[in-house]
Amino acid sequence: MSENQFKIETWDELSTSIKQPLLLCVAFTGLITIVSTIYYFFAQPEIPLFYSLARPDQAITSKEWIFLFPTIALFITLLHSILISLFKDLEKLVLRLFAWTTLVVQCFLFFALLRIIIITY
């Protein structure tokens, strides 16, 4: 059996209640990437990415750091998808909770990105 067949069969074995949040995570990753890329072209040279740090000079960073959000989103989506496919024999409720938690983390990343965009405008 080839590796591609294994991946397709693993995906087919997952229930739709697990596939749906994972597909939404992929969509959120794409949305975070698109918003970050658009914002990058309109952003000022320095943005307040680390605004929770104590000293104001530490809170400002170059605008390239905005791509930290899509990188984290992609990493989380890939890691959690791989983990779900590896542990597909677990109880369906556990897999569903893990998939929906992944989506909640993606939403937090998206809202953090929107907050930085709103702060700068």
PDB file of C-alpha atoms in Angstrom:
ATOM      1  CA  MET A   1       0.000   0.000   0.000  1.00  0.00           C
ATOM      2  CA  SER A   2       1.436   3.372  -0.951  1.00  0.00           C
ATOM      3  CA  GLU A   3       1.650   6.313   1.404  1.00  0.00           C
ATOM      4  CA  ASN A   4      -0.971   8.349  -0.509  1.00  0.00           C
ATOM      5  CA  GLN A   5      -3.543   5.581  -0.212  1.00  0.00           C
ATOM      6  CA  PHE A   6      -2.941   5.416   3.531  1.00  0.00           C
ATOM      7  CA  LYS A   7      -3.561   9.137   3.929  1.00  0.00           C
ATOM      8  CA  ILE A   8      -6.739   9.063   1.854  1.00  0.00           C
ATOM      9  CA  GLU A   9      -8.061   6.023   3.693  1.00  0.00           C
ATOM     10  CA  THR A  10      -7.262   7.646   7.035  1.00  0.00           C
ATOM     11  CA  TRP A  11      -9.159  10.778   6.008  1.00  0.00           C
ATOM     12  CA  ASP A  12     -12.090   8.671   4.794  1.00  0.00           C
ATOM     13  CA  GLU A  13     -12.264   6.840   8.110  1.00  0.00           C
ATOM     14  CA  LEU A  14     -12.808  10.062  10.070  1.00  0.00           C
ATOM     15  CA  SER A  15     -16.391  11.077  10.712  1.00  0.00           C
ATOM     16  CA  THR A  16     -17.803  14.294   9.315  1.00  0.00           C
ATOM     17  CA  SER A  17     -18.023  15.742  12.838  1.00  0.00           C
ATOM     18  CA  ILE A  18     -14.213  15.581  12.924  1.00  0.00           C
ATOM     19  CA  LYS A  19     -13.583  16.564   9.289  1.00  0.00           C
ATOM     20  CA  GLN A  20     -15.724  19.706   9.467  1.00  0.00           C
ATOM     21  CA  PRO A  21     -13.684  21.579  12.111  1.00  0.00           C
ATOM     22  CA  LEU A  22     -10.431  20.498  10.459  1.00  0.00           C
ATOM     23  CA  LEU A  23     -11.582  21.908   7.133  1.00  0.00           C
ATOM     24  CA  LEU A  24     -12.649  25.094   8.900  1.00  0.00           C
ATOM     25  CA  CYS A  25      -9.151  25.265  10.410  1.00  0.00           C
ATOM     26  CA  VAL A  26      -7.653  25.096   6.937  1.00  0.00           C
ATOM     27  CA  ALA A  27     -10.012  27.897   5.878  1.00  0.00           C
ATOM     28  CA  PHE A  28      -9.020  30.007   8.907  1.00  0.00           C
ATOM     29  CA  THR A  29      -5.345  29.415   8.143  1.00  0.00           C
ATOM     30  CA  GLY A  30      -5.954  30.680   4.618  1.00  0.00           C
ATOM     31  CA  LEU A  31      -7.897  33.672   5.932  1.00  0.00           C
ATOM     32  CA  ILE A  32      -5.140  34.541   8.416  1.00  0.00           C
ATOM     33  CA  THR A  33      -2.569  34.279   5.628  1.00  0.00           C
ATOM     34  CA  ILE A  34      -4.568  36.485   3.259  1.00  0.00           C
ATOM     35  CA  VAL A  35      -5.286  39.136   5.912  1.00  0.00           C
ATOM     36  CA  SER A  36      -1.633  39.172   7.019  1.00  0.00           C
ATOM     37  CA  THR A  37      -0.398  39.519   3.451  1.00  0.00           C
ATOM     38  CA  ILE A  38      -2.798  42.353   2.627  1.00  0.00           C
ATOM     39  CA  TYR A  39      -1.979  44.118   5.893  1.00  0.00           C
ATOM     40  CA  TYR A  40       1.750  43.779   5.226  1.00  0.00           C
ATOM     41  CA  PHE A  41       1.520  45.981   2.130  1.00  0.00           C
ATOM     42  CA  PHE A  42      -0.416  48.725   3.932  1.00  0.00           C
ATOM     43  CA  ALA A  43       1.249  48.565   7.350  1.00  0.00           C
ATOM     44  CA  GLN A  44       3.697  51.089   8.691  1.00  0.00           C
ATOM     45  CA  PRO A  45       7.338  49.918   8.917  1.00  0.00           C
ATOM     46  CA  GLU A  46       7.016  49.086  12.613  1.00  0.00           C
ATOM     47  CA  ILE A  47       3.981  47.553  14.293  1.00  0.00           C
ATOM     48  CA  PRO A  48       3.060  46.940  17.953  1.00  0.00           C
ATOM     49  CA  LEU A  49       3.169  43.151  17.859  1.00  0.00           C
ATOM     50  CA  PHE A  50       4.415  42.618  21.405  1.00  0.00           C
ATOM     51  CA  TYR A  51       2.192  45.274  22.982  1.00  0.00           C
ATOM     52  CA  SER A  52       1.996  43.427  26.315  1.00  0.00           C
ATOM     53  CA  LEU A  53       5.686  43.919  27.124  1.00  0.00           C
ATOM     54  CA  ALA A  54       6.516  46.386  29.872  1.00  0.00           C
ATOM     55  CA  ARG A  55       8.759  48.804  27.989  1.00  0.00           C
ATOM     56  CA  PRO A  56       7.270  50.544  24.948  1.00  0.00           C
ATOM     57  CA  ASP A  57      10.456  50.159  22.903  1.00  0.00           C
ATOM     58  CA  GLN A  58      10.138  46.361  23.225  1.00  0.00           C
ATOM     59  CA  ALA A  59       6.550  46.341  21.972  1.00  0.00           C
ATOM     60  CA  ILE A  60       7.416  47.674  18.519  1.00  0.00           C
ATOM     61  CA  THR A  61       8.854  45.361  15.889  1.00  0.00           C
ATOM     62  CA  SER A  62       9.292  45.308  12.127  1.00  0.00           C
ATOM     63  CA  LYS A  63       6.217  44.557  10.075  1.00  0.00           C
ATOM     64  CA  GLU A  64       7.636  41.249   8.791  1.00  0.00           C
ATOM     65  CA  TRP A  65       6.771  39.738  12.167  1.00  0.00           C
ATOM     66  CA  ILE A  66       3.111  39.835  11.152  1.00  0.00           C
ATOM     67  CA  PHE A  67       3.778  36.593   9.269  1.00  0.00           C
ATOM     68  CA  LEU A  68       4.230  34.909  12.627  1.00  0.00           C
ATOM     69  CA  PHE A  69       0.429  34.492  12.756  1.00  0.00           C
ATOM     70  CA  PRO A  70       0.021  32.472   9.546  1.00  0.00           C
ATOM     71  CA  THR A  71       3.088  30.425  10.445  1.00  0.00           C
ATOM     72  CA  ILE A  72       1.666  29.480  13.835  1.00  0.00           C
ATOM     73  CA  ALA A  73      -1.752  28.810  12.300  1.00  0.00           C
ATOM     74  CA  LEU A  74      -0.299  26.522   9.648  1.00  0.00           C
ATOM     75  CA  PHE A  75       1.868  24.685  12.168  1.00  0.00           C
ATOM     76  CA  ILE A  76      -1.067  24.118  14.524  1.00  0.00           C
ATOM     77  CA  THR A  77      -3.353  22.955  11.713  1.00  0.00           C
ATOM     78  CA  LEU A  78      -0.805  20.510  10.323  1.00  0.00           C
ATOM     79  CA  LEU A  79       0.263  19.195  13.714  1.00  0.00           C
ATOM     80  CA  HIS A  80      -3.279  18.655  14.944  1.00  0.00           C
ATOM     81  CA  SER A  81      -4.377  17.055  11.678  1.00  0.00           C
ATOM     82  CA  ILE A  82      -1.465  14.630  11.860  1.00  0.00           C
ATOM     83  CA  LEU A  83      -2.188  13.853  15.502  1.00  0.00           C
ATOM     84  CA  ILE A  84      -5.857  13.208  14.770  1.00  0.00           C
ATOM     85  CA  SER A  85      -4.979  10.903  11.890  1.00  0.00           C
ATOM     86  CA  LEU A  86      -2.450   9.028  14.060  1.00  0.00           C
ATOM     87  CA  PHE A  87      -4.867   8.608  16.956  1.00  0.00           C
ATOM     88  CA  LYS A  88      -7.982   7.935  14.881  1.00  0.00           C
ATOM     89  CA  ASP A  89      -8.742   4.884  17.017  1.00  0.00           C
ATOM     90  CA  LEU A  90      -9.452   7.018  20.089  1.00  0.00           C
ATOM     91  CA  GLU A  91     -12.945   7.759  21.215  1.00  0.00           C
ATOM     92  CA  LYS A  92     -14.771   9.964  18.686  1.00  0.00           C
ATOM     93  CA  LEU A  93     -15.673  12.491  21.381  1.00  0.00           C
ATOM     94  CA  VAL A  94     -11.992  13.052  22.216  1.00  0.00           C
ATOM     95  CA  LEU A  95     -11.139  13.537  18.537  1.00  0.00           C
ATOM     96  CA  ARG A  96     -14.056  15.938  18.074  1.00  0.00           C
ATOM     97  CA  LEU A  97     -13.006  17.969  21.115  1.00  0.00           C
ATOM     98  CA  PHE A  98      -9.435  18.115  19.839  1.00  0.00           C
ATOM     99  CA  ALA A  99     -10.600  19.215  16.375  1.00  0.00           C
ATOM    100  CA  TRP A 100     -12.902  21.918  17.749  1.00  0.00           C
ATOM    101  CA  THR A 101     -10.195  23.108  20.146  1.00  0.00           C
ATOM    102  CA  THR A 102      -7.920  23.503  17.140  1.00  0.00           C
ATOM    103  CA  LEU A 103     -10.543  25.717  15.533  1.00  0.00           C
ATOM    104  CA  VAL A 104     -10.871  27.807  18.708  1.00  0.00           C
ATOM    105  CA  VAL A 105      -7.091  28.362  18.754  1.00  0.00           C
ATOM    106  CA  GLN A 106      -7.279  29.459  15.101  1.00  0.00           C
ATOM    107  CA  CYS A 107     -10.017  31.936  16.012  1.00  0.00           C
ATOM    108  CA  PHE A 108      -7.874  33.370  18.817  1.00  0.00           C
ATOM    109  CA  LEU A 109      -5.008  33.836  16.379  1.00  0.00           C
ATOM    110  CA  PHE A 110      -7.302  35.564  13.917  1.00  0.00           C
ATOM    111  CA  PHE A 111      -8.698  37.902  16.584  1.00  0.00           C
ATOM    112  CA  ALA A 112      -5.173  38.714  17.813  1.00  0.00           C
ATOM    113  CA  LEU A 113      -4.214  39.596  14.239  1.00  0.00           C
ATOM    114  CA  LEU A 114      -7.312  41.784  13.881  1.00  0.00           C
ATOM    115  CA  ARG A 115      -6.490  43.516  17.156  1.00  0.00           C
ATOM    116  CA  ILE A 116      -3.019  44.434  15.921  1.00  0.00           C
ATOM    117  CA  ILE A 117      -4.503  45.742  12.682  1.00  0.00           C
ATOM    118  CA  ILE A 118      -7.072  47.825  14.581  1.00  0.00           C
ATOM    119  CA  ILE A 119      -4.435  49.205  16.971  1.00  0.00           C
ATOM    120  CA  THR A 120      -2.325  50.488  14.086  1.00  0.00           C
ATOM    121  CA  TYR A 121      -5.196  52.259  12.329  1.00  0.00           C
TER     122      TYR A 121
END
